XYZ file of N, CA and C in Angstrom:
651
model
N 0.852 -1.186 0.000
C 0.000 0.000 0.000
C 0.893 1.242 0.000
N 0.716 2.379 -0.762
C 1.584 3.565 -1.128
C 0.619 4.394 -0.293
N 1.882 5.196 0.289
C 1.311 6.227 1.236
C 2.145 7.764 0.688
N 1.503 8.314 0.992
C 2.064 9.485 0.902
C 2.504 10.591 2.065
N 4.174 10.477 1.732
C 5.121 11.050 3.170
C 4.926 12.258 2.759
N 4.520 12.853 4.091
C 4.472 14.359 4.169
C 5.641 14.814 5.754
N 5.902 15.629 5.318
C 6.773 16.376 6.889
C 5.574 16.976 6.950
N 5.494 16.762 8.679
C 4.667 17.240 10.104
C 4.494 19.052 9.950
N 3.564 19.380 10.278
C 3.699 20.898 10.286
C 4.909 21.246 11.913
N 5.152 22.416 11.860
C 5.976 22.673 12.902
C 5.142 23.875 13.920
N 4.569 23.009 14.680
C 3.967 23.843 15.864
C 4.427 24.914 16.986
N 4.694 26.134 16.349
C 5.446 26.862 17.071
C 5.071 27.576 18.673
N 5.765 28.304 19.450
C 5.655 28.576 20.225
C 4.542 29.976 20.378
N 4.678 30.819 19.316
C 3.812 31.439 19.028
C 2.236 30.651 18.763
N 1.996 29.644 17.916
C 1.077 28.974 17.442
C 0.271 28.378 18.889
N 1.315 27.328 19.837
C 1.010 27.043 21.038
C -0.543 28.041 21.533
N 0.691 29.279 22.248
C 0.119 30.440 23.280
C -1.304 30.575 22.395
N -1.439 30.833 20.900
C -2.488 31.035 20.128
C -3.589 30.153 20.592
N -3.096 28.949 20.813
C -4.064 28.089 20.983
C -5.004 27.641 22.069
N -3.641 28.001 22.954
C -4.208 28.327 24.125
C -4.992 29.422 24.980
N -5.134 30.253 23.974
C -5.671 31.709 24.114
C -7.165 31.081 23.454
N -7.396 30.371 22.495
C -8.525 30.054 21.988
C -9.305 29.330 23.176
N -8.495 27.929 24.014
C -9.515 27.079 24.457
C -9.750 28.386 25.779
N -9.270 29.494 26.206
C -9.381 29.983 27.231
C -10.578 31.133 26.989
N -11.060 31.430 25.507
C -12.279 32.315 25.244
C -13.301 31.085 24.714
N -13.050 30.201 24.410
C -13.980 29.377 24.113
C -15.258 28.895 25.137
N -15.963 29.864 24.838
C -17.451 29.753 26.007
C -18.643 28.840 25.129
N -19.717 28.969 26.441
C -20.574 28.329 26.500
C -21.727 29.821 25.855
N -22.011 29.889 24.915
C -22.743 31.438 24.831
C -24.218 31.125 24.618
N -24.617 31.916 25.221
C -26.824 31.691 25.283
C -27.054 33.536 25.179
N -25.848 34.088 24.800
C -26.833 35.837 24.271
C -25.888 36.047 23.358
N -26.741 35.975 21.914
C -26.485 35.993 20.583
C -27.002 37.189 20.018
N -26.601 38.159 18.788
C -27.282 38.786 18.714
C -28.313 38.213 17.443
N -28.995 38.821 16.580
C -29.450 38.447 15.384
C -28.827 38.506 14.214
N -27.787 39.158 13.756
C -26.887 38.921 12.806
C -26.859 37.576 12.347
N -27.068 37.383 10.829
C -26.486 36.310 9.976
C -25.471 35.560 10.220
N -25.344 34.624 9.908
C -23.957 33.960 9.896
C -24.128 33.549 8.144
N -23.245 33.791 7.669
C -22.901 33.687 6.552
C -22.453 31.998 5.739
N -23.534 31.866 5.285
C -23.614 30.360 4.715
C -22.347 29.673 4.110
N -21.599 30.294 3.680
C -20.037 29.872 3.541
C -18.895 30.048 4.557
N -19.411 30.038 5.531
C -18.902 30.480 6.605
C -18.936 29.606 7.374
N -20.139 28.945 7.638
C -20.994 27.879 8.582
C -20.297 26.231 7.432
N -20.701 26.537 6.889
C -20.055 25.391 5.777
C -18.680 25.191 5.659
N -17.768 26.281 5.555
C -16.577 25.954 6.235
C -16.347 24.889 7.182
N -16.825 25.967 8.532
C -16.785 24.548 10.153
C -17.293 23.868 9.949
N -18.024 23.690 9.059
C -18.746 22.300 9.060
C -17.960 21.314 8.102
N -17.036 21.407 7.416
C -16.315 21.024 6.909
C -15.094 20.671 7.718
N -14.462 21.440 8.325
C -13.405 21.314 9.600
C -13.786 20.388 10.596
N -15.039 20.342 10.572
C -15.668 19.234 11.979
C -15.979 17.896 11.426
N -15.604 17.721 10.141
C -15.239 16.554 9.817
C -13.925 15.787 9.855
N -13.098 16.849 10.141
C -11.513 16.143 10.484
C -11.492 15.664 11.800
N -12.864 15.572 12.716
C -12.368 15.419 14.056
C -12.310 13.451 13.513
N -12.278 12.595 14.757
C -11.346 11.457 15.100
C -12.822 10.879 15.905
N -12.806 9.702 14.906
C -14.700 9.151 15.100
C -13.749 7.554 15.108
N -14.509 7.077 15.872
C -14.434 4.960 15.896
C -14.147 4.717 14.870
N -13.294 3.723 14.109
C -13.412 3.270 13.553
C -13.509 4.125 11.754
N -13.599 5.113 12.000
C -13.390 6.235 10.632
C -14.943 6.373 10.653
N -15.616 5.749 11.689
C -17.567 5.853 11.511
C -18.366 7.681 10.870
N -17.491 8.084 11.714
C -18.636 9.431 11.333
C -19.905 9.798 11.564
N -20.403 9.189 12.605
C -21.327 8.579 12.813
C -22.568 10.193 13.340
N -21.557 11.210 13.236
C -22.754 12.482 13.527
C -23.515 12.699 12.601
N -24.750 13.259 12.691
C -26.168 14.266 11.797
C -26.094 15.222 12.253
N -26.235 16.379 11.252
C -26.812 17.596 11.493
C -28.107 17.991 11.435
N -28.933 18.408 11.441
C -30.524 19.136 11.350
C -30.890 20.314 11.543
N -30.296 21.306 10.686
C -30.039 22.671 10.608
C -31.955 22.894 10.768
N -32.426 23.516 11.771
C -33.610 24.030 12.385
C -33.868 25.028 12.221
N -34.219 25.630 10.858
C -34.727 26.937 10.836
C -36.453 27.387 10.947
N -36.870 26.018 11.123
C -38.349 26.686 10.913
C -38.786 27.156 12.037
N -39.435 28.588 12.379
C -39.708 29.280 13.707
C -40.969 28.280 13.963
N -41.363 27.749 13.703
C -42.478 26.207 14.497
C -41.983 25.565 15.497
N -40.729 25.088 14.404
C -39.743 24.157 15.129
C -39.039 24.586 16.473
N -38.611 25.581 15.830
C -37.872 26.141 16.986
C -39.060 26.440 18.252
N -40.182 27.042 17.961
C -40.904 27.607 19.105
C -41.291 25.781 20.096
N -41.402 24.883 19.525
C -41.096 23.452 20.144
C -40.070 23.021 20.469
N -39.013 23.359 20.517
C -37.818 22.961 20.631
C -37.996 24.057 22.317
N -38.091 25.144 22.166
C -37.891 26.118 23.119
C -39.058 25.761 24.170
N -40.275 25.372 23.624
C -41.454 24.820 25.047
C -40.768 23.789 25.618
N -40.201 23.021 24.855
C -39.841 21.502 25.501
C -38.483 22.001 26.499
N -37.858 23.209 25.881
C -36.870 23.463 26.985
C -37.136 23.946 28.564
N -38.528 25.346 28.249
C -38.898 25.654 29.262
C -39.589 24.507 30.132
N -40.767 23.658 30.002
C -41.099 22.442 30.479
C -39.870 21.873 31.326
N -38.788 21.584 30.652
C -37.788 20.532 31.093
C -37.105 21.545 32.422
N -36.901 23.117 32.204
C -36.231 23.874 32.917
C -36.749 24.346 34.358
N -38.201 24.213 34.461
C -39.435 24.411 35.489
C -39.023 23.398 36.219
N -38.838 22.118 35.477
C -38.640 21.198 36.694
C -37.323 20.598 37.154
N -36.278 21.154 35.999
C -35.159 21.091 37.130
C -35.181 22.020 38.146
N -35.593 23.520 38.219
C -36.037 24.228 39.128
C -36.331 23.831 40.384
N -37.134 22.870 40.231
C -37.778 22.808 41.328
C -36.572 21.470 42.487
N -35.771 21.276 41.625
C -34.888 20.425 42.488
C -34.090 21.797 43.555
N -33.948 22.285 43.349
C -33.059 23.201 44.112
C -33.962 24.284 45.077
N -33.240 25.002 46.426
C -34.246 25.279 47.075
C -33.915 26.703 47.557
N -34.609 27.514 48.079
C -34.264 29.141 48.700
C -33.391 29.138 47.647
N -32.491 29.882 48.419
C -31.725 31.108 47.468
C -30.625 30.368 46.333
N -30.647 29.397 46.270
C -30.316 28.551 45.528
C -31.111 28.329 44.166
N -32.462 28.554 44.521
C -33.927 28.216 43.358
C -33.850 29.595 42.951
N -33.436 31.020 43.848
C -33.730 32.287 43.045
C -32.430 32.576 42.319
N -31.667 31.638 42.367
C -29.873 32.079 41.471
C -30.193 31.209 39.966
N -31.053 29.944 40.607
C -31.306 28.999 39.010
C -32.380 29.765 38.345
N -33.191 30.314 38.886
C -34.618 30.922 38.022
C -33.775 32.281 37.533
N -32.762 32.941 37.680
C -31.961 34.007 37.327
C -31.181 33.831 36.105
N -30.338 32.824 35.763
C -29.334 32.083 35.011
C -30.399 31.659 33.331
N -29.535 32.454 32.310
C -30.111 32.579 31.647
C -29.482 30.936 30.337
N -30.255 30.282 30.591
C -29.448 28.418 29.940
C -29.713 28.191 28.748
N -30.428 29.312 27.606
C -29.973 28.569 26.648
C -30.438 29.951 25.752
N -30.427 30.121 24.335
C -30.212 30.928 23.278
C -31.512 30.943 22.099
N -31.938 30.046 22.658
C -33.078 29.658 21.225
C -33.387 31.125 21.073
N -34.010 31.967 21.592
C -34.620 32.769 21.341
C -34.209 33.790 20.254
N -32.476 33.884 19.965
C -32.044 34.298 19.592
C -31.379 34.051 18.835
N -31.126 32.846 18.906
C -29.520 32.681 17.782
C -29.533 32.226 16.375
N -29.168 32.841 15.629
C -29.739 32.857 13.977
C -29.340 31.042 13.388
N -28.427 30.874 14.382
C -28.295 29.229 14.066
C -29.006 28.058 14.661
N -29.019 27.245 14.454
C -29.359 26.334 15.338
C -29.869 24.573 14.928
N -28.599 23.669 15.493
C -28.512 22.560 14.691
C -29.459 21.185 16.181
N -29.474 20.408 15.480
C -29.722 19.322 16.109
C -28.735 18.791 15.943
N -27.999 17.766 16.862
C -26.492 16.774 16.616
C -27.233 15.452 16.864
N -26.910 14.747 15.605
C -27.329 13.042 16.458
C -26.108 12.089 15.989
N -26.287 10.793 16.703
C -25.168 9.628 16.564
C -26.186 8.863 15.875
N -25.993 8.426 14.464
C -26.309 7.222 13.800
C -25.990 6.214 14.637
N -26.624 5.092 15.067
C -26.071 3.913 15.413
C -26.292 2.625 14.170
N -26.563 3.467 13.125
C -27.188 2.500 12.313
C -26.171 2.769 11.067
N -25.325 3.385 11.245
C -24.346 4.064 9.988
C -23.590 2.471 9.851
N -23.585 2.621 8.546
C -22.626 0.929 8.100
C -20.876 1.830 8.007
N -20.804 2.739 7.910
C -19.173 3.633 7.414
C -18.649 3.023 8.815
N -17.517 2.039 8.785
C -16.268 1.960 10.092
C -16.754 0.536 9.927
N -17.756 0.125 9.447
C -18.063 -1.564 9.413
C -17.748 -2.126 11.464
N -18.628 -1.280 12.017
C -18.387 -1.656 13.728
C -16.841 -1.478 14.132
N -15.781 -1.012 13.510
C -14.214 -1.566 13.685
C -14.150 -0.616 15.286
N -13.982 -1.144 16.352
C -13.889 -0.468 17.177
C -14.688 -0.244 18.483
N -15.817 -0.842 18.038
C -17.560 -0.884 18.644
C -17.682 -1.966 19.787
N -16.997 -3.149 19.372
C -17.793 -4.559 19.665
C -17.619 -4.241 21.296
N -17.269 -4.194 22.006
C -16.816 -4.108 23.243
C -17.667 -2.397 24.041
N -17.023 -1.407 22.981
C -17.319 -0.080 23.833
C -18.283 0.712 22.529
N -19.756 0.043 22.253
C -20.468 0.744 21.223
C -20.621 2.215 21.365
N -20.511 2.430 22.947
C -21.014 4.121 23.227
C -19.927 4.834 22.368
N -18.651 4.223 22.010
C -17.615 5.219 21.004
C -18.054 6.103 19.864
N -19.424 5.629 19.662
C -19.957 6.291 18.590
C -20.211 7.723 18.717
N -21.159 7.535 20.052
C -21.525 8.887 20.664
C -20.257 9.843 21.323
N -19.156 8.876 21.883
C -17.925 9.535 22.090
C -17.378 10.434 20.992
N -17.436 9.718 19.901
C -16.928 10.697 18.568
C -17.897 11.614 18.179
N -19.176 11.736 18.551
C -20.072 12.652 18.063
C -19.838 13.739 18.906
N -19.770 13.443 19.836
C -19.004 14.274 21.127
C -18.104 15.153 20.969
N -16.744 14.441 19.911
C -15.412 15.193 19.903
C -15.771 16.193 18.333
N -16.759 15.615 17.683
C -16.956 15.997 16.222
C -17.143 17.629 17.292
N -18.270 17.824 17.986
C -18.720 18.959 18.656
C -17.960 19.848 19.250
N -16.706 19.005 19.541
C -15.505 20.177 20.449
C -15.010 20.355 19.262
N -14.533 19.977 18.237
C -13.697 20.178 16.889
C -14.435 21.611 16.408
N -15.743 21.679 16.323
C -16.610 22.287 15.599
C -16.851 23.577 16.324
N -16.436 23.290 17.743
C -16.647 24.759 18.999
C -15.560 25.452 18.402
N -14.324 24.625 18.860
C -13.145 25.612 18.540
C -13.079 26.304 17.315
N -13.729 25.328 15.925
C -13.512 25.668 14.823
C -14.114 27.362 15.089
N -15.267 27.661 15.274
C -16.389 28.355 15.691
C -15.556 29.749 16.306
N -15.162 29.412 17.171
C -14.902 29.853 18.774
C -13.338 31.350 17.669
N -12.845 30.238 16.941
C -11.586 30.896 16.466
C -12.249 31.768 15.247
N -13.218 31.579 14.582
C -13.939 32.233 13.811
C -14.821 33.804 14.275
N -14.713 33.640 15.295
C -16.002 34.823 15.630
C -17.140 34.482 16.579
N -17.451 33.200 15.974
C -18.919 32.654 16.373
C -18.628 32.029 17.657
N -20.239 31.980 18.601
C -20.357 31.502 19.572
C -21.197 30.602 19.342
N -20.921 29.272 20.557
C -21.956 28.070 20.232
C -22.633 27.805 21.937
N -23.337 27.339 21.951
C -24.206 27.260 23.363
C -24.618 26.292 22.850
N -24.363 24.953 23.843
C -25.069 23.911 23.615
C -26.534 23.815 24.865
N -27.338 23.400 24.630
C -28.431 23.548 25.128
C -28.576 22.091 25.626
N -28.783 21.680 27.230
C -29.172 20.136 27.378
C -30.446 19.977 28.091
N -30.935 20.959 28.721
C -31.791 20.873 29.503
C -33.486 20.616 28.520
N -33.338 19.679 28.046
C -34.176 18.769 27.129
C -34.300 17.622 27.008
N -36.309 17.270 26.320
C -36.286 15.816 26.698
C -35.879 14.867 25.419
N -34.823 14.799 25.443
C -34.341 13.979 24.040
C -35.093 13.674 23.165
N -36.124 12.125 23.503
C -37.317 11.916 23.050
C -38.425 12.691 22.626
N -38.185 13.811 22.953
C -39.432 15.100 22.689
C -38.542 15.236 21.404
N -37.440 16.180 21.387
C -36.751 16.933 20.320
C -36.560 15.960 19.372
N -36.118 14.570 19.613
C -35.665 14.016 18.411
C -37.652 13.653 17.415
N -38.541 13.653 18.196
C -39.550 13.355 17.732
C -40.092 14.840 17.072
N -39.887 16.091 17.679
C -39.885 17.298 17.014
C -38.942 17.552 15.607
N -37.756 16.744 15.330
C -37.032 17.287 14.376
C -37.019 16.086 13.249
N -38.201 14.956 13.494
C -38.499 13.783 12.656
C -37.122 13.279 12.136
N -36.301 12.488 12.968
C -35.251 11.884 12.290
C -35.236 10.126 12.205
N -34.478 9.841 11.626
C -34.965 8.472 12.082
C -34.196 7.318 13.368
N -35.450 6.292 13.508
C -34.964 5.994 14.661
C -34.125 5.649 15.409
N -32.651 5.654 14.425
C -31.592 4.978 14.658
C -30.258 5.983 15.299
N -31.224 7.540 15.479
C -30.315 8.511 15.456
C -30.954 8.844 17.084
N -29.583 8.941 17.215
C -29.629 9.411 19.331
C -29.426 10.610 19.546
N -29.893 11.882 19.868
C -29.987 12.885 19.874
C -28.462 13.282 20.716
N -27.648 14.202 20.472
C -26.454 14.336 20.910
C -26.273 15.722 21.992
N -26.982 16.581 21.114
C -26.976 18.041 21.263
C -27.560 18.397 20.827
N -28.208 20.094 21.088
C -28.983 20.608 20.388
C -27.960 21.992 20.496
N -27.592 22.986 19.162
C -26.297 23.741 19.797
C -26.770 25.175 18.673
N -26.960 26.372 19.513
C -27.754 27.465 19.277
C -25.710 28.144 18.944
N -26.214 28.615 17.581
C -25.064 29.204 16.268
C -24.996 30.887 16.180
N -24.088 31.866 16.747
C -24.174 32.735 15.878
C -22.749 33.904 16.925
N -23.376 34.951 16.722
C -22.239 36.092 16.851
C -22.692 36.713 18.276
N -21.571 36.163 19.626
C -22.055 37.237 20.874
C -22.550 38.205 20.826
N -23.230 38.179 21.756
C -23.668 39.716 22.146
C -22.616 40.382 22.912
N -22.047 39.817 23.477
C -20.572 40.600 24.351
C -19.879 39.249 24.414
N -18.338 39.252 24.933
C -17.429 38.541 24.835
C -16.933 38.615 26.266
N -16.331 37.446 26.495
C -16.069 36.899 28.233
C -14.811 35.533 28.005
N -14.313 35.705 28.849
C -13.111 34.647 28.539
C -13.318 33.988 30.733
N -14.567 34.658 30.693
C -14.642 33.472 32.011
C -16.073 32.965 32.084
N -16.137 31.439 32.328
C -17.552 30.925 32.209
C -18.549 31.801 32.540
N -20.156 32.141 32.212
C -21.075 32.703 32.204
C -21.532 32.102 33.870
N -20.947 31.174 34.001
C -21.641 30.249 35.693
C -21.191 30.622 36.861
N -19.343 30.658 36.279
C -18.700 31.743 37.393
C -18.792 32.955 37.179
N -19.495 33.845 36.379
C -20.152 35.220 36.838
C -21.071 35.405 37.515
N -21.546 34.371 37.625
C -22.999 34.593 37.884
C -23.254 33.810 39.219
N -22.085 33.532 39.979
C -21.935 32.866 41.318
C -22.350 31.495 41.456
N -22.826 30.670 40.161
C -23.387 29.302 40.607
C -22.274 28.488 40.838
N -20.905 28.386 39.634
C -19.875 27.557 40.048
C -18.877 27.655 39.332
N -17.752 27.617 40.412
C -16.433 28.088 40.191
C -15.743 26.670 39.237
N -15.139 26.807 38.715
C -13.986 25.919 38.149
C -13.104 25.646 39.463
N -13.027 24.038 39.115
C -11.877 23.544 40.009
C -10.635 23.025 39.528
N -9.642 22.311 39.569
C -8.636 21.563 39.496
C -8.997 20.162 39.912
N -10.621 19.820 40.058
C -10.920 18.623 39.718
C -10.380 17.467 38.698
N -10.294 17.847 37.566
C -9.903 17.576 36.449
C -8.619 17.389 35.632
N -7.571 17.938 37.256
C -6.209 17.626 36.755
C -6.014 16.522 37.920
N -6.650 16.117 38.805
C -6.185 14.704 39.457
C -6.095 13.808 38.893
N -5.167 13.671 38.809
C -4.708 11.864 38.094
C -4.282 10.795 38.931
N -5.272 9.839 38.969
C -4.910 8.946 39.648
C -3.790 7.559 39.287
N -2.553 7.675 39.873
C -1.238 6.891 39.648
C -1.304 5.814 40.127
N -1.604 4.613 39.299
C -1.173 3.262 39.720
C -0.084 2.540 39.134
């Protein structure tokens, strides 16, 4: 089999800090303004978010670009519904910080996709699956961080929205049954810019160093 040798790009020190300046503005955004996003633009990242690293070469994400204001106004009941009653898990001044916290963008954001995992896609022929099938949804997963940053370095902000009943939305956006709803992720241009989570402004929760414990055996 003939391959074709290429020399490695050379990741510089400048390039690094760049990059790291990206994952450090890369937010969670729910206030969009109404501005366009420009259809060759969106098609780009969406092109870039195909280089992300799926099971088996599966590929296994859908998109469902949601423009119809129907749709969307169902997409957004099923959020409020779902948001009333996480509400109600939390209590005093705790319930008046969650009823404050503004969780998702529909209302606004000129984009707005559905993400699903085919489990029914034949592309990767299972190579990778037999043991850990959830890899599918793992790569639909990373397709989504590929596609933030892509985003994130572009201009655009993405807000993924979870506080939804899967089964509602995937039955709102008629897909078929083999597709597992991943995300639902509201597309377009901040309304203001923040390089610290919207959660730690807003006093619900700080970032920890949770996430750098590594446990050594």
């Amino acid at each position: 089999m003939s391959q074709n040798l290429l020399s490695p790009p050379q990741f510089d020190a400048d390039f690094r800090a760049q990059f790291e300046t990206l994952l450090n503005w890369r937010r969670d955004v729910r206030r969009f303004t109404i501005q366009p996003v420009p259809p060759d633009l969106i098609g780009h990242l969406l092109d870039l978010a195909q280089l992300s690293p799926s099971v088996g070469n599966s590929q296994p994400w859908r998109w469902v670009q949601v423009d119809s204001a129907a749709k969307r106004a169902e997409v957004r009941a099923n959020f409020l519904k779902c948001n009333e009653a996480a509400q109600q898990k939390h209590h005093d001044e705790r319930a008046q910080l969650y009823a404050s916290l503004k969780l998702e963008g529909i209302d606004r954001a000129p984009l707005q996709f559905g993400i699903f995992c085919d489990h029914a896609t034949p592309q990767g022929d299972g190579l990778g699956q037999q043991t850990m099938p959830e890899t599918l949804d793992y790569s639909t997963v990373a397709m989504i961080t590929t596609f933030w940053l892509a985003a994130r370095a572009a201009g655009l902000g993405v807000g993924w929205v979870s506080i939804i009943d899967p089964a509602a939305i995937t039955a709102i956006l008629e897909v078929p049954p083999s597709w597992k709803l991943i995300a639902y992720l509201c597309v377009g241009w901040p309304e203001e810019e923040h390089n610290i989570p919207e959660l730690v402004r807003y006093n619900w929760q700080s970032r920890t160093d949770m996430g750098r414990r590594v446990k050594v055996i």
